[in-house]
Every structure is written in structure tokens, then in C-alpha cells.
Tab-separated table of C-alpha atoms in Angstrom:
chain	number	residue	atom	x	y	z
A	104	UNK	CA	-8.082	-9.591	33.535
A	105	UNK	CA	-10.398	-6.660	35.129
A	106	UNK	CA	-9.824	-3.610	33.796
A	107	UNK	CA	-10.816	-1.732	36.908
A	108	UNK	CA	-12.195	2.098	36.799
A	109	UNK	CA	-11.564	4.122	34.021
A	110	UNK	CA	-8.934	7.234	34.958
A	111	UNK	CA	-10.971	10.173	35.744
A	112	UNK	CA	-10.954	13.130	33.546
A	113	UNK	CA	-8.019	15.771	34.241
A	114	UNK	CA	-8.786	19.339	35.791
A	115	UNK	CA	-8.036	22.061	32.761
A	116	UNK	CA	-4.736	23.340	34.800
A	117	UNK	CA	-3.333	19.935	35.085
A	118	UNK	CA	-4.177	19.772	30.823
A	119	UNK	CA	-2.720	23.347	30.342
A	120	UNK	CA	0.352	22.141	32.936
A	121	UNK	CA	0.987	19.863	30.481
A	122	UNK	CA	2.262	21.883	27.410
A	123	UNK	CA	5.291	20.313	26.361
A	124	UNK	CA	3.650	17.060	26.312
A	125	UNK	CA	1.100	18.562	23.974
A	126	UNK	CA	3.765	20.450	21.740
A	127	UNK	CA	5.475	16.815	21.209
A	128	UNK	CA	2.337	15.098	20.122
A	129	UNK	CA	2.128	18.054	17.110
A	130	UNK	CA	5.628	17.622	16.582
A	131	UNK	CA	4.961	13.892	16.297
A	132	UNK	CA	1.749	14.759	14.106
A	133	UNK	CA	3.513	16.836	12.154
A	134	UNK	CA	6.272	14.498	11.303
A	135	UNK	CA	3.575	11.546	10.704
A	136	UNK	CA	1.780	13.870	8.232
A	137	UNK	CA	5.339	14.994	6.038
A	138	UNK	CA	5.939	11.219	6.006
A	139	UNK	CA	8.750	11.482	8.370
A	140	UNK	CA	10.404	14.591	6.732
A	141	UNK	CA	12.941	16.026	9.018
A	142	UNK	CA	13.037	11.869	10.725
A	143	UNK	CA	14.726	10.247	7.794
A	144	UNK	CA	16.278	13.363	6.574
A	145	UNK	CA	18.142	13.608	10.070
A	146	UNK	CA	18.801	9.946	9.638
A	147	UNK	CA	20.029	9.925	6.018
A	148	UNK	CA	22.641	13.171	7.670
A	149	UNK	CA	23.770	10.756	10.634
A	150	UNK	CA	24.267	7.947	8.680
A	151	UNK	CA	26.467	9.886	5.876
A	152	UNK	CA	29.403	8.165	7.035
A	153	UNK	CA	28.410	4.627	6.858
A	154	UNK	CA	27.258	4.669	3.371
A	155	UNK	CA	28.252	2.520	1.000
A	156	UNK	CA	31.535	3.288	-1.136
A	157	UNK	CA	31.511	3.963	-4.569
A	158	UNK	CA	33.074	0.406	-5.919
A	159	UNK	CA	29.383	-0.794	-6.330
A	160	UNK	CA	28.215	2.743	-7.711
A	161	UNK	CA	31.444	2.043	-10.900
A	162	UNK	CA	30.413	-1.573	-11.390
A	163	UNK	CA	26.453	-0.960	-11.975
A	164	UNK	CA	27.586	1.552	-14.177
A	165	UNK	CA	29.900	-0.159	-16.348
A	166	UNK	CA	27.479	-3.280	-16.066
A	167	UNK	CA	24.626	-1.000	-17.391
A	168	UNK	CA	26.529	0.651	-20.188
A	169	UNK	CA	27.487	-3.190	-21.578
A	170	UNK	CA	23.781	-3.873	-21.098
A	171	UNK	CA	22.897	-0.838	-22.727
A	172	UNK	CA	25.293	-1.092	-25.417
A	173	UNK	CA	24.219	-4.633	-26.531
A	174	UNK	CA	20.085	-4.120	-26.129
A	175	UNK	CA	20.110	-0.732	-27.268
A	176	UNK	CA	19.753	-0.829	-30.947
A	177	UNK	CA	17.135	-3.583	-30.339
A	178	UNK	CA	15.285	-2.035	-28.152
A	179	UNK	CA	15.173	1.556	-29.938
A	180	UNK	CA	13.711	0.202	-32.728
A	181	UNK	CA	11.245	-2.424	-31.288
A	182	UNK	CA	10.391	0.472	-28.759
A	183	UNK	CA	9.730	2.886	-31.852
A	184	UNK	CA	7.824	1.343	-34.005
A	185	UNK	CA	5.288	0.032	-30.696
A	186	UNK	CA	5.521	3.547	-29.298
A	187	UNK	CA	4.434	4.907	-32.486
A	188	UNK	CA	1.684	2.117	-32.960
A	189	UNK	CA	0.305	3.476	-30.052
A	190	UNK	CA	0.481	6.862	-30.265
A	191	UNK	CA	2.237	6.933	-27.177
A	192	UNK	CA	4.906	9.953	-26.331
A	193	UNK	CA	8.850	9.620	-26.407
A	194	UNK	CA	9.701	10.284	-22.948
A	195	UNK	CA	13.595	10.536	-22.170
A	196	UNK	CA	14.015	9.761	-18.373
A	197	UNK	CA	17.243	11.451	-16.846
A	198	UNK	CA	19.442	9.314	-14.579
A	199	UNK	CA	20.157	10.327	-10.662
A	200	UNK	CA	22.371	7.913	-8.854
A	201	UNK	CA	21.334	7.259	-5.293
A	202	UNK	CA	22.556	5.217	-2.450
A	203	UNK	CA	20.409	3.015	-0.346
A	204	UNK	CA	20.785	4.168	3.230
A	205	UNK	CA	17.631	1.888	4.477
A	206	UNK	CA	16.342	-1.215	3.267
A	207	UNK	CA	13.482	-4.074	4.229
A	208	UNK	CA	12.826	-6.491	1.716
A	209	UNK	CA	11.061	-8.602	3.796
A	210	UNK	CA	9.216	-6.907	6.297
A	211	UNK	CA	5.847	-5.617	6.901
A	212	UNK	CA	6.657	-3.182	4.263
A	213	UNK	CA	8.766	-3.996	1.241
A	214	UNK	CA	10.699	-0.515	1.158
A	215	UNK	CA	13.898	0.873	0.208
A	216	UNK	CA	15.011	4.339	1.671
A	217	UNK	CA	17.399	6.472	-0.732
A	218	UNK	CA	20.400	8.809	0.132
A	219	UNK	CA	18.704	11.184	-2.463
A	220	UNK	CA	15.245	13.141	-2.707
A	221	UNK	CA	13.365	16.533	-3.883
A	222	UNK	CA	16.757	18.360	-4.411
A	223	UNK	CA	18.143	16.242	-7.167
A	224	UNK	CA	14.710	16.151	-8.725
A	225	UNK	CA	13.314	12.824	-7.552
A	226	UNK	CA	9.312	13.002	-7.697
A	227	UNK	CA	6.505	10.904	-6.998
A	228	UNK	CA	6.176	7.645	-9.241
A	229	UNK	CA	9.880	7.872	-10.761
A	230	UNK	CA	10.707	4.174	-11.767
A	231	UNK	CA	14.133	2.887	-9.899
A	232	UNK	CA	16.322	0.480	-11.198
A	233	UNK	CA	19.249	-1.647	-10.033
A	234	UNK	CA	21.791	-4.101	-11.450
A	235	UNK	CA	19.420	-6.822	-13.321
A	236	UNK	CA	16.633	-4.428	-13.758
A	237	UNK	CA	13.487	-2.496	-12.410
A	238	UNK	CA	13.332	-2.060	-8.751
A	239	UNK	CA	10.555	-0.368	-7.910
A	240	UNK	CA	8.450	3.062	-8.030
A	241	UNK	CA	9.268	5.923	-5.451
A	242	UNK	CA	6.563	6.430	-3.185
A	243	UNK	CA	6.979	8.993	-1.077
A	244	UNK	CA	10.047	11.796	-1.136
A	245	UNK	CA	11.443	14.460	1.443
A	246	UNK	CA	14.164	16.849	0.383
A	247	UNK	CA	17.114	14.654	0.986
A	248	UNK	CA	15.683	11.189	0.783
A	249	UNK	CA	13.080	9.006	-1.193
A	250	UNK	CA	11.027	5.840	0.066
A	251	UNK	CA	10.623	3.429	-2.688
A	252	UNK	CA	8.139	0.534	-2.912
A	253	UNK	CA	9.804	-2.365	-3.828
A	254	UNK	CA	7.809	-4.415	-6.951
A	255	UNK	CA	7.281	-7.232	-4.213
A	256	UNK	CA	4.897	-4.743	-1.501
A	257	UNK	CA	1.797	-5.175	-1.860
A	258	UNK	CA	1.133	-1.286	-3.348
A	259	UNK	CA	2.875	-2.410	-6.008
A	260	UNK	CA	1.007	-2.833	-9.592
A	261	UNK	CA	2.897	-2.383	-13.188
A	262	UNK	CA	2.207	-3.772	-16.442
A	263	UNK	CA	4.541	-6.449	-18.110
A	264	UNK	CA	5.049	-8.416	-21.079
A	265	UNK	CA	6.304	-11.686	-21.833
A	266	UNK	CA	8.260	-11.190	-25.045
A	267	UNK	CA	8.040	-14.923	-26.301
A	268	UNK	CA	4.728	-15.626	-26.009
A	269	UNK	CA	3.954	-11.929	-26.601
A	270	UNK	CA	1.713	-11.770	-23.128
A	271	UNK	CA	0.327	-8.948	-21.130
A	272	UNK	CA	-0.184	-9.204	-17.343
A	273	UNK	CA	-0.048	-6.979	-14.325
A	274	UNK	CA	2.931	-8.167	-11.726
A	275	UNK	CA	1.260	-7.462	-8.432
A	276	UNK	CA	3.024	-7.481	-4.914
A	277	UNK	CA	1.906	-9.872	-2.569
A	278	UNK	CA	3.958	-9.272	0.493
A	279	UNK	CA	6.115	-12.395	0.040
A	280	UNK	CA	9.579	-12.493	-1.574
A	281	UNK	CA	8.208	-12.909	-5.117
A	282	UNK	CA	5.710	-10.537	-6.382
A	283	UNK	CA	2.960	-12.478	-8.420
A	284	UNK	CA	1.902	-11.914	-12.414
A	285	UNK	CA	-1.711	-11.741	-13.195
A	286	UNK	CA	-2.364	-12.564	-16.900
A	287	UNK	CA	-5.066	-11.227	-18.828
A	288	UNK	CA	-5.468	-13.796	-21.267
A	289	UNK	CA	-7.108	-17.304	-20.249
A	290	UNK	CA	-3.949	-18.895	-22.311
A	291	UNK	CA	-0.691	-17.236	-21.990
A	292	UNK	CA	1.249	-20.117	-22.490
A	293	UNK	CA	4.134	-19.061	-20.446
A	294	UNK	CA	6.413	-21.391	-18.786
A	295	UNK	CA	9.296	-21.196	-16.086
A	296	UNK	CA	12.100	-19.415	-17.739
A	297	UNK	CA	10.403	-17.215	-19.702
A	298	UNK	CA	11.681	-13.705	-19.144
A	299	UNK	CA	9.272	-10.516	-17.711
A	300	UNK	CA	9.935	-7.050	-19.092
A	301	UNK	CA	8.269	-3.974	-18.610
A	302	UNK	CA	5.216	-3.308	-20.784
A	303	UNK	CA	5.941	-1.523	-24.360
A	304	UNK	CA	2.745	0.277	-23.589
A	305	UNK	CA	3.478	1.528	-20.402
A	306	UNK	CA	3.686	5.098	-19.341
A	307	UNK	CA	4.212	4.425	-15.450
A	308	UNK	CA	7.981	2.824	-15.993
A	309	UNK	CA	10.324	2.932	-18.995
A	310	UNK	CA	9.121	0.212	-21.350
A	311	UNK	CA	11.184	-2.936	-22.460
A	312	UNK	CA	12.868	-2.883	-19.168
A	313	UNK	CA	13.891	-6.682	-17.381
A	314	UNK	CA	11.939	-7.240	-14.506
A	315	UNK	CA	12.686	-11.242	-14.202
A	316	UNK	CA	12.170	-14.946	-14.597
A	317	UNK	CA	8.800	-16.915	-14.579
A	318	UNK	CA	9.755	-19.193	-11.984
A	319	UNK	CA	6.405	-21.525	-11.798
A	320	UNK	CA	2.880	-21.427	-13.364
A	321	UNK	CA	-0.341	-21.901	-11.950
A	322	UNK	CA	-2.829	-22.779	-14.946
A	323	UNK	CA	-5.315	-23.413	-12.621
A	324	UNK	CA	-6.226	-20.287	-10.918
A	325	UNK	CA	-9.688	-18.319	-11.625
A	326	UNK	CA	-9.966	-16.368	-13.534
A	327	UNK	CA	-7.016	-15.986	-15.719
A	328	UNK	CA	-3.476	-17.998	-14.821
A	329	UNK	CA	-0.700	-16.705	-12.590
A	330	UNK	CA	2.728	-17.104	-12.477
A	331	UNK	CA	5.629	-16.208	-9.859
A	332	UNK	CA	8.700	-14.082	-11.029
A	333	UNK	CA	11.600	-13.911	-9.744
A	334	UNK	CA	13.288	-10.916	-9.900
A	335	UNK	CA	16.302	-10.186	-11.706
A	336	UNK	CA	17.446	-7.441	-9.477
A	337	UNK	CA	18.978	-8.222	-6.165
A	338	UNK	CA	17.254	-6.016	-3.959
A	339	UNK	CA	19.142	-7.563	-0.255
A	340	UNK	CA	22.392	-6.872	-2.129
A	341	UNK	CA	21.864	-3.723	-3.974
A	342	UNK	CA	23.765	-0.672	-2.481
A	343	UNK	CA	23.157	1.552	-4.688
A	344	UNK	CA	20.325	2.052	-7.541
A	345	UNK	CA	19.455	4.619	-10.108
A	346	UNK	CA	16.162	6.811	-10.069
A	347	UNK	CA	15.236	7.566	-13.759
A	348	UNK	CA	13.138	10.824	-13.454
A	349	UNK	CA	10.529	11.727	-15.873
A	350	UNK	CA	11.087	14.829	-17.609
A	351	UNK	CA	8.424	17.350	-16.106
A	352	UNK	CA	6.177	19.508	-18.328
A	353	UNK	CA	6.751	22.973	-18.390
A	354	UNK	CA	3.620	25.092	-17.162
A	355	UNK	CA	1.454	26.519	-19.731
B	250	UNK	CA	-1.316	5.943	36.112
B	251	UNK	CA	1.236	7.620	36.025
B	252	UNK	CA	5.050	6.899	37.012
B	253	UNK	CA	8.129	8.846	37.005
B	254	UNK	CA	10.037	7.980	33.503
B	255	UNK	CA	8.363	10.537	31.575
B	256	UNK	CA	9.952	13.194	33.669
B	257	UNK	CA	13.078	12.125	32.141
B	258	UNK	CA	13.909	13.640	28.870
B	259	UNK	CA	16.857	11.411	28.262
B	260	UNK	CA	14.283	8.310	28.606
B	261	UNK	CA	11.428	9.659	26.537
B	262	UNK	CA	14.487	10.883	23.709
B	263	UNK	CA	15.155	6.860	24.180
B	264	UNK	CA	12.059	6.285	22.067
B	265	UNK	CA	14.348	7.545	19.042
B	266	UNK	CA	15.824	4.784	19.093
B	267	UNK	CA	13.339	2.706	17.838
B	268	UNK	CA	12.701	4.776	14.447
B	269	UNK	CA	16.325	4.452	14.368
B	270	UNK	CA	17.088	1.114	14.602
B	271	UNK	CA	13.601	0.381	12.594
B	272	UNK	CA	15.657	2.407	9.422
B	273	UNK	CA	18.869	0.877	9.912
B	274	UNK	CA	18.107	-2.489	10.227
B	275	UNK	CA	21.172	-4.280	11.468
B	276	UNK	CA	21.789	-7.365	9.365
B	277	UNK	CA	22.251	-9.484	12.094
B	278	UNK	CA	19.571	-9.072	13.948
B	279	UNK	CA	17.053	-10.249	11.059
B	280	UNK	CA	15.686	-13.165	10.641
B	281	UNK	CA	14.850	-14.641	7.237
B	282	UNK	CA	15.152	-11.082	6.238
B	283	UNK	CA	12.553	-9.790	9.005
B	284	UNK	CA	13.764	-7.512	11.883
B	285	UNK	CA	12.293	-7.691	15.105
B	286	UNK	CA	9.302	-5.073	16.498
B	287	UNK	CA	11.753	-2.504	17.929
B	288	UNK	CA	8.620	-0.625	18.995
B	289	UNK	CA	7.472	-4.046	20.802
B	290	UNK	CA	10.868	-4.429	22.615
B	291	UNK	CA	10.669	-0.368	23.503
B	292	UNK	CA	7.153	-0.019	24.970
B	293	UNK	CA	7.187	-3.541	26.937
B	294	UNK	CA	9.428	-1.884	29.757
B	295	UNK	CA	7.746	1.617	29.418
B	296	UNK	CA	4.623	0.817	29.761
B	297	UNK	CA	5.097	-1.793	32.535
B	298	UNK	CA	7.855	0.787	34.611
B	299	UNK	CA	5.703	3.915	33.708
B	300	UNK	CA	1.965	2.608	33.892
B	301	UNK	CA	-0.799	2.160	31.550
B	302	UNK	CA	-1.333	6.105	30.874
B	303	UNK	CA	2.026	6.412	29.865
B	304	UNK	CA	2.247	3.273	28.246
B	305	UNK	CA	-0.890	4.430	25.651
B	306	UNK	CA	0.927	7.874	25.453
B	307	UNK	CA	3.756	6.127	24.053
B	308	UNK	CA	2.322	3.918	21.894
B	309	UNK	CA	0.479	6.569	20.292
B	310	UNK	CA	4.261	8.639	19.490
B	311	UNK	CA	5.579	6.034	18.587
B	312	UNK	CA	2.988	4.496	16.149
B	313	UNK	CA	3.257	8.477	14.726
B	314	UNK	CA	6.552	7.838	14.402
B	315	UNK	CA	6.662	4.533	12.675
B	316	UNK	CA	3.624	5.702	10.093
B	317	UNK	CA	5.811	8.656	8.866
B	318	UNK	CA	8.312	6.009	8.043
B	319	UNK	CA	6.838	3.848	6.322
B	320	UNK	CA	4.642	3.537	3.260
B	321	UNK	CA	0.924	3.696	3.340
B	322	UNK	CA	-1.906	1.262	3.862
B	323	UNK	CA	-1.575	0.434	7.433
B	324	UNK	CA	-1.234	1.606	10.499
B	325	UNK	CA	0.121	0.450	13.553
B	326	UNK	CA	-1.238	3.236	16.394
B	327	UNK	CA	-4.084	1.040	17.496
B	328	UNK	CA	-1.905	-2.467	18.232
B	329	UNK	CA	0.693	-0.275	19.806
B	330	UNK	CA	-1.664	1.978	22.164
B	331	UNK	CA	-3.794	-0.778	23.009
B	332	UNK	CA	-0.663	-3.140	23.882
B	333	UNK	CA	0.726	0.251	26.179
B	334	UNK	CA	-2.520	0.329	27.601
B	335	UNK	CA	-2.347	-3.520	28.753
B	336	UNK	CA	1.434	-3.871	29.826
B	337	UNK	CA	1.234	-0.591	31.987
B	338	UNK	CA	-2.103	-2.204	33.812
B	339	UNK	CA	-0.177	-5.463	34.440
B	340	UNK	CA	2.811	-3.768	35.503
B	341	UNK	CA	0.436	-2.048	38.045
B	342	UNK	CA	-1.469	-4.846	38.956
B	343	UNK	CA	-0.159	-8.492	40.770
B	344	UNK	CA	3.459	-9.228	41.259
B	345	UNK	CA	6.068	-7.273	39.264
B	346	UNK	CA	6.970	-8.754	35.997
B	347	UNK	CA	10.698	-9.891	36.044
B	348	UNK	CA	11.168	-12.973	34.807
B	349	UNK	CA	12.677	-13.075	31.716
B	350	UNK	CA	9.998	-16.052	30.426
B	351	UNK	CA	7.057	-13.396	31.382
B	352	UNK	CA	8.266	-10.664	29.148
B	353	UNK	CA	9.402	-12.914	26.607
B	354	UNK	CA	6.174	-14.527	26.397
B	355	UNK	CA	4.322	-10.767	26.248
B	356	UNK	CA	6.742	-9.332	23.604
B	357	UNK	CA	5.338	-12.589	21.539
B	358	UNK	CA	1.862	-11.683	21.898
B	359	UNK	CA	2.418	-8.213	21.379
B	360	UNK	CA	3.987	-8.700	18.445
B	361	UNK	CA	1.830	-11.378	16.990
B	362	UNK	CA	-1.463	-9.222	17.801
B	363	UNK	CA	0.559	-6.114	15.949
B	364	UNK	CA	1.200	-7.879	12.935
B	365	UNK	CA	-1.991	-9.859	13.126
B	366	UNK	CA	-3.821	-5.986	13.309
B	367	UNK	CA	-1.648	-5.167	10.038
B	368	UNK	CA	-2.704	-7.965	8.481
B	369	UNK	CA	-6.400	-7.514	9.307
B	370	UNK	CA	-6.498	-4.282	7.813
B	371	UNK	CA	-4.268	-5.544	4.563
B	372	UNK	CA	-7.533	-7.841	4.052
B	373	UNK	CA	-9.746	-5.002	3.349
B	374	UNK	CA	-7.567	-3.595	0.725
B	375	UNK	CA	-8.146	-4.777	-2.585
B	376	UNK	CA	-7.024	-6.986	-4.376
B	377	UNK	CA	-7.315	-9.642	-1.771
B	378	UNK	CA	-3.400	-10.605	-0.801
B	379	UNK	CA	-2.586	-14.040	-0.887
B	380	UNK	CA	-1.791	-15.087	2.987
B	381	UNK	CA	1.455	-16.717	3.085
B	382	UNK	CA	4.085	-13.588	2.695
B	383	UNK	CA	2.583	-11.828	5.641
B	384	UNK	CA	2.130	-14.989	7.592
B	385	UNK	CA	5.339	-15.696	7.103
B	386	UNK	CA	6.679	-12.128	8.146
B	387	UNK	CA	4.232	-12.514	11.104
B	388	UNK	CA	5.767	-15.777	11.921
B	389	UNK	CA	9.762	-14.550	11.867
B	390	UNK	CA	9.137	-11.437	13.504
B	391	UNK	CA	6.978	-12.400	16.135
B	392	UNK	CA	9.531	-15.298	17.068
B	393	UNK	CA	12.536	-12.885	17.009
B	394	UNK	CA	11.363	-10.239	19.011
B	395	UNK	CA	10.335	-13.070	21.568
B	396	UNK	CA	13.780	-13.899	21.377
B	397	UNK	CA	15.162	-11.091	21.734
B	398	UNK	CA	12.851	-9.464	24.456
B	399	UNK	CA	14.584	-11.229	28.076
B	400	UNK	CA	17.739	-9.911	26.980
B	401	UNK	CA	16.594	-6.159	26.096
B	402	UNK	CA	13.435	-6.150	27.900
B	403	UNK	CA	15.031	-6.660	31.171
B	404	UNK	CA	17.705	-4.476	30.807
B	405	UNK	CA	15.638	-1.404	30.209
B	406	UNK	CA	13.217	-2.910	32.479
B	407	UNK	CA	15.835	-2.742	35.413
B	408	UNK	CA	17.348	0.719	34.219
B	409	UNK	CA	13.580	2.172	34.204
B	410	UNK	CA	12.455	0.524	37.385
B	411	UNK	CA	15.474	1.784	39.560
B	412	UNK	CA	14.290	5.570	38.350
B	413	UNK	CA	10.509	4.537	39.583
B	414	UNK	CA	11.069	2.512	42.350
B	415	UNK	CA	10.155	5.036	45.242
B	416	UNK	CA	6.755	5.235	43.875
B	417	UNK	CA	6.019	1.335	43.837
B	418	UNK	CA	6.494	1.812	47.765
């Protein structure tokens, strides 16, 4: 199709008649530069009502204290004795319970939106976890709410371990419903079943923590093998998740 | 290049909507988990009511918009400005679209040349992404919002042109 002549150029008064137009494009600047700041925060306000009870909120926690109850001695010591292999700091995460007020597991961007943000101390890179496990890492916050990317988006990079065959790898998002594990080693020897936890070395998310299943193996690809997980947390279903924020440093 | 809509502050604060619906996403308008383009089924009627300045204009907002909502590493203000660009200058140009086949059948290859535009730029991120998860999000959405577009398309389309029509002449 012809695209014809090009518009010609506007006179300055027409421009300068045209204010408000030009005060909505810095308002819409503005809000695409705070990451939609006062946008989701209005929405997270509006949409108050609708959010999810708190029957979910008194099951995940009663499902995570059993959890916690039955790993926890296990895990304290296994996590010590790595922890102080490595050298590695003791960090004790605190706990702030948010509702998901906006989810899309499988669109363009794998992305969770949380009821909670800056003013219950939710910061950059603060691991989130639901019932089963790890969820994701927050991504971007605003005072009232938090965006997190899910483990499946493509940002998404942590390092895991493979307790029985005592394998490292990097679970990488690849924009599909299953995020994809990238071994290191030319000879994991992992198979379907196998469970995924966090790594014990890792400072980015709480170590030891379930992420999921192996579900199949590819031996063949180059340069090391690759696997698909499953994850163990339901992320359609979840309604509400917990945000475990790093202690911060005190200035100097 | 111009029309009349944008004179309207109730119809430009109709653009909301699409940020809205976009965080919301109503269960039951997904398919296989994927919502439609809401931006797609917005701008379609806008730009093709209100012309091909106006249809740029607002692609640009609400690309702005869309960015602030979601996380980094693409963006979607080129597809959409270019596609308001190109509906306004056929709603200009030829017979006026109305059918609901036509604007299904643009809302498809809007929405399949956004996602394909998201997906371009994906590739030049590293690591390199295995295709199949966006193709099939490409697939899903660009089928539901062709679905979906005679039935909202149309309406807005009507609504829209009834506020222009005095300047079609």
C-alpha cells in the first residue's frame, strides 16, 4: 500500500497549542521510567477488595511450618557445615507475607505482581517462595507493590543442586512453562525424578530450598547436558506467597 | 490526520483500560494461560476512527504504559506505533473497514508482528532462548486476540465512529 506524503511539519503555535498533549506524554514517561509506580500502585488500591481471602494465607503457613519442622534439623546442619566450608555468611532472611494481585505465567513475560512493596521492606533481588518451594526473585518494587520474575522468564538465572548425584547447574528461564537446567559437568548423571534444590553455595536465594522435579534429560546437547524441571510450586494456583527479605547492612 | 476522538477525554482515559485489564488478567479470557493483546484490540479502532497521527500517538502511550508494567528486556513501542501508524492510514484510505473478518484478520497480524518484534529482540539477548515457549505464546495470543477482535473491535469501532462521523463527510 502507498504511503502517500509525509504530514508536514506543525507551525510552533499549533505545538505550543498543544500542551496537555505534551504534559501526558511526561506523565506517561514518567510512569514508564518508575516502572509503573503510581499505575500498579493505583491498581493494587482498586483491586483491594477482590483479593484473595486469608484461607490460602493459614494453609501455606501451617504447610510450611510441617515442612519446616521435618527438614529443619537436616537442613541446619547440612547447611552449616557447607556454609562454613565455604566461608560463606549466615544470612537470616525475615518473612513478609504478600498476596498476588496480578499474575502471567505464560505470557510474554513470566511475572507475578504482589499486594506488598518498599513499605514492608521488600527490595530488589529478595527470593519469593510459595507452597512447594522457590518462586522467583523480585524484580522491580514500588511502594505498595513488587513485580517478581517467575524462575520460568527468561531473566531468570539461579544456581541449583541435585542432591543425589551431588550436581551443580544453573536453571535458566526459557519462556516456556518449564524453565531449563544447564549442567556444568559433561556427566551429571541425573535422571527424571531426581529432585532440584537451591544451591548450598548460593548467596542470591536461601540455599537448600526445593525448586522441583527433573522431568526429562537431554544427554545429548553441546556442551554440557540439560534437563527440564518441573516446578514444585504452583505458580497458576498460588494466591498468596512469601517474600524472604535479606537482612540489609547497616551503613558504616 | 487527525480525527475527533482525541478531543474526548473520556475516550483517551479509555486507554486505561488496557493496562488494566493487561494486570488483571481475567481467567477466562486466556488461552493456554496467554491473554489476548489488549493493546492490539484498543488501538485497532483508534487508530482506524482517529487516523494514522493519532493512531502512532497512541501507540506510543500506550507502549509507555505497558513497559512500566512489565519487566525488562523488551519493548513493545515500535510494533505498537508502527501498527497505529498503518491502521489509521487504512482507515483513511479505500472503503471503511467494518466487517468483522477485516478487523479480525488485522488484529491477527498486528498481534503476530508484535510478538514476532518481541521475539526478535529476545534473540539478541544472551543466552540464545530456545524457540518453542515464545512461539508458542506467539501462537495462543495471536489466535485469541483474532478471536476476540469482531466482537470488541467493532463495538468500539461503532462507538468511536459515530463521535467522528461528520468529518468522514
Amino acid at each position: 500500500m502507498p504511503f502517500g506524503r509525509l504530514p508536514r511539519v506543525p507551525s510552533l503555535q499549533r505545538v505550543i497549542q498543544a500542551w496537555p498533549w505534551w504534559l501526558l506524554l511526561l506523565a506517561l514517561v514518567g510512569v514508564r521510567l518508575s516502572k509503573g509506580a503510581m499505575l500498579t500502585d493505583a491498581y493494587a488500591l482498586l483491586s483491594r477488595p477482590f483479593w484473595p481471602g486469608t484461607a490460602q494465607r493459614e494453609w501455606l503457613q501451617s504447610a510450611q511450618q510441617l515442612d519446616q519442622r521435618s527438614r529443619l534439623a537436616h537442613l541446619e546442619q547440612d547447611n552449616q557445615r557447607l556454609r562454613t566450608l565455604l566461608g560463606l555468611q549466615r544470612a537470616n532472611p525475615q518473612e513478609v507475607t504478600a498476596t498476588v494481585i496480578s499474575r502471567e505465567p505464560e505470557g510474554w513475560w513470566k511475572q507475578l505482581v504482589l499486594g506488598a512493596g518498599e513499605l514492608q521492606g521488600i527490595r530488589l533481588g529478595d527470593a519469593v517462595v510459595g507452597p512447594g518451594g522457590l518462586v522467583g526473585r523480585v524484580a522491580s518494587v514500588t511502594p505498595t507493590t513488587a513485580r517478581v520474575a517467575l524462575l520460568t522468564d527468561s531473566s531468570s538465572r539461579i544456581g541449583v543442586w541435585v542432591g543425589r548425584t551431588q550436581s551443580m547447574g544453573l536453571l535458566t528461564g526459557v519462556n516456556g512453562s518449564r524453565p531449563e537446567l544447564r549442567f556444568l559437568v559433561k556427566d551429571p548423571q541425573v535422571r527424571p525424578g531426581d529432585v532440584v534444590v537451591t544451591s548450598p553455595a548460593s548467596t542470591l536465594v536461601p540455599p537448600g530450598m526445593s525448586v522441583g522435579v527433573i522431568q526429562s534429560v537431554d544427554d545429548k546437547a553441546v556442551p554440557a547436558p540439560t534437563a527440564m524441571v518441573q516446578l514444585s510450586a504452583p505458580v497458576e494456583a498460588i494466591d498468596w506467597v512469601q517474600v524472604l527479605v535479606q537482612p540489609r547492612q547497616a551503613a558504616p | 490526520m487527525l480525527g475527533k476522538l482525541h478531543r474526548h477525554p473520556l475516550f483517551v482515559a479509555s486507554a486505561l483500560l488496557v493496562p488494566w485489564l493487561t494486570l488483571a488478567a481475567p481467567a477466562l479470557l486466556r488461552l493456554s494461560g496467554a491473554p489476548p493483546s489488549w493493546a492490539v484490540l484498543w488501538l485497532l479502532p483508534w487508530a482506524i476512527s482517529d487516523g494514522p497521527v493519532s493512531g502512532a500517538l497512541a501507540g506510543l502511550g500506550l507502549g509507555l504504559l505497558l513497559d512500566a508494567l512489565t519487566l525488562d528486556g523488551a519493548t513493545q513501542i515500535p510494533a505498537l506505533v508502527l501498527l497505529g501508524w498503518w491502521w489509521g492510514r487504512l482507515g483513511r484510505k479505500g472503503p471503511p473497514l467494518e466487517r468483522s473478518f477485516s478487523l479480525g484478520l488485522l488484529a491477527l497480524i498486528g498481534t503476530f508482528l508484535l510478538g514476532l518484534t518481541l521475539i526478535l529482540q529476545r534473540l539478541g539477548l544472551p543466552p540464545q532462548l530456545p524457540l518453542a515457549g515464545s512461539l508458542r505464546t506467539l501462537l495462543t495470543q495471536t489466535l485469541l486476540t483474532g478471536l476476540l477482535a469482531p466482537m470488541i473491535c467493532s463495538l468500539l469501532l461503532l462507538l468511536w465512529r459515530q463521535q467522528n462521523a461528520p468529518s468522514r463527510g
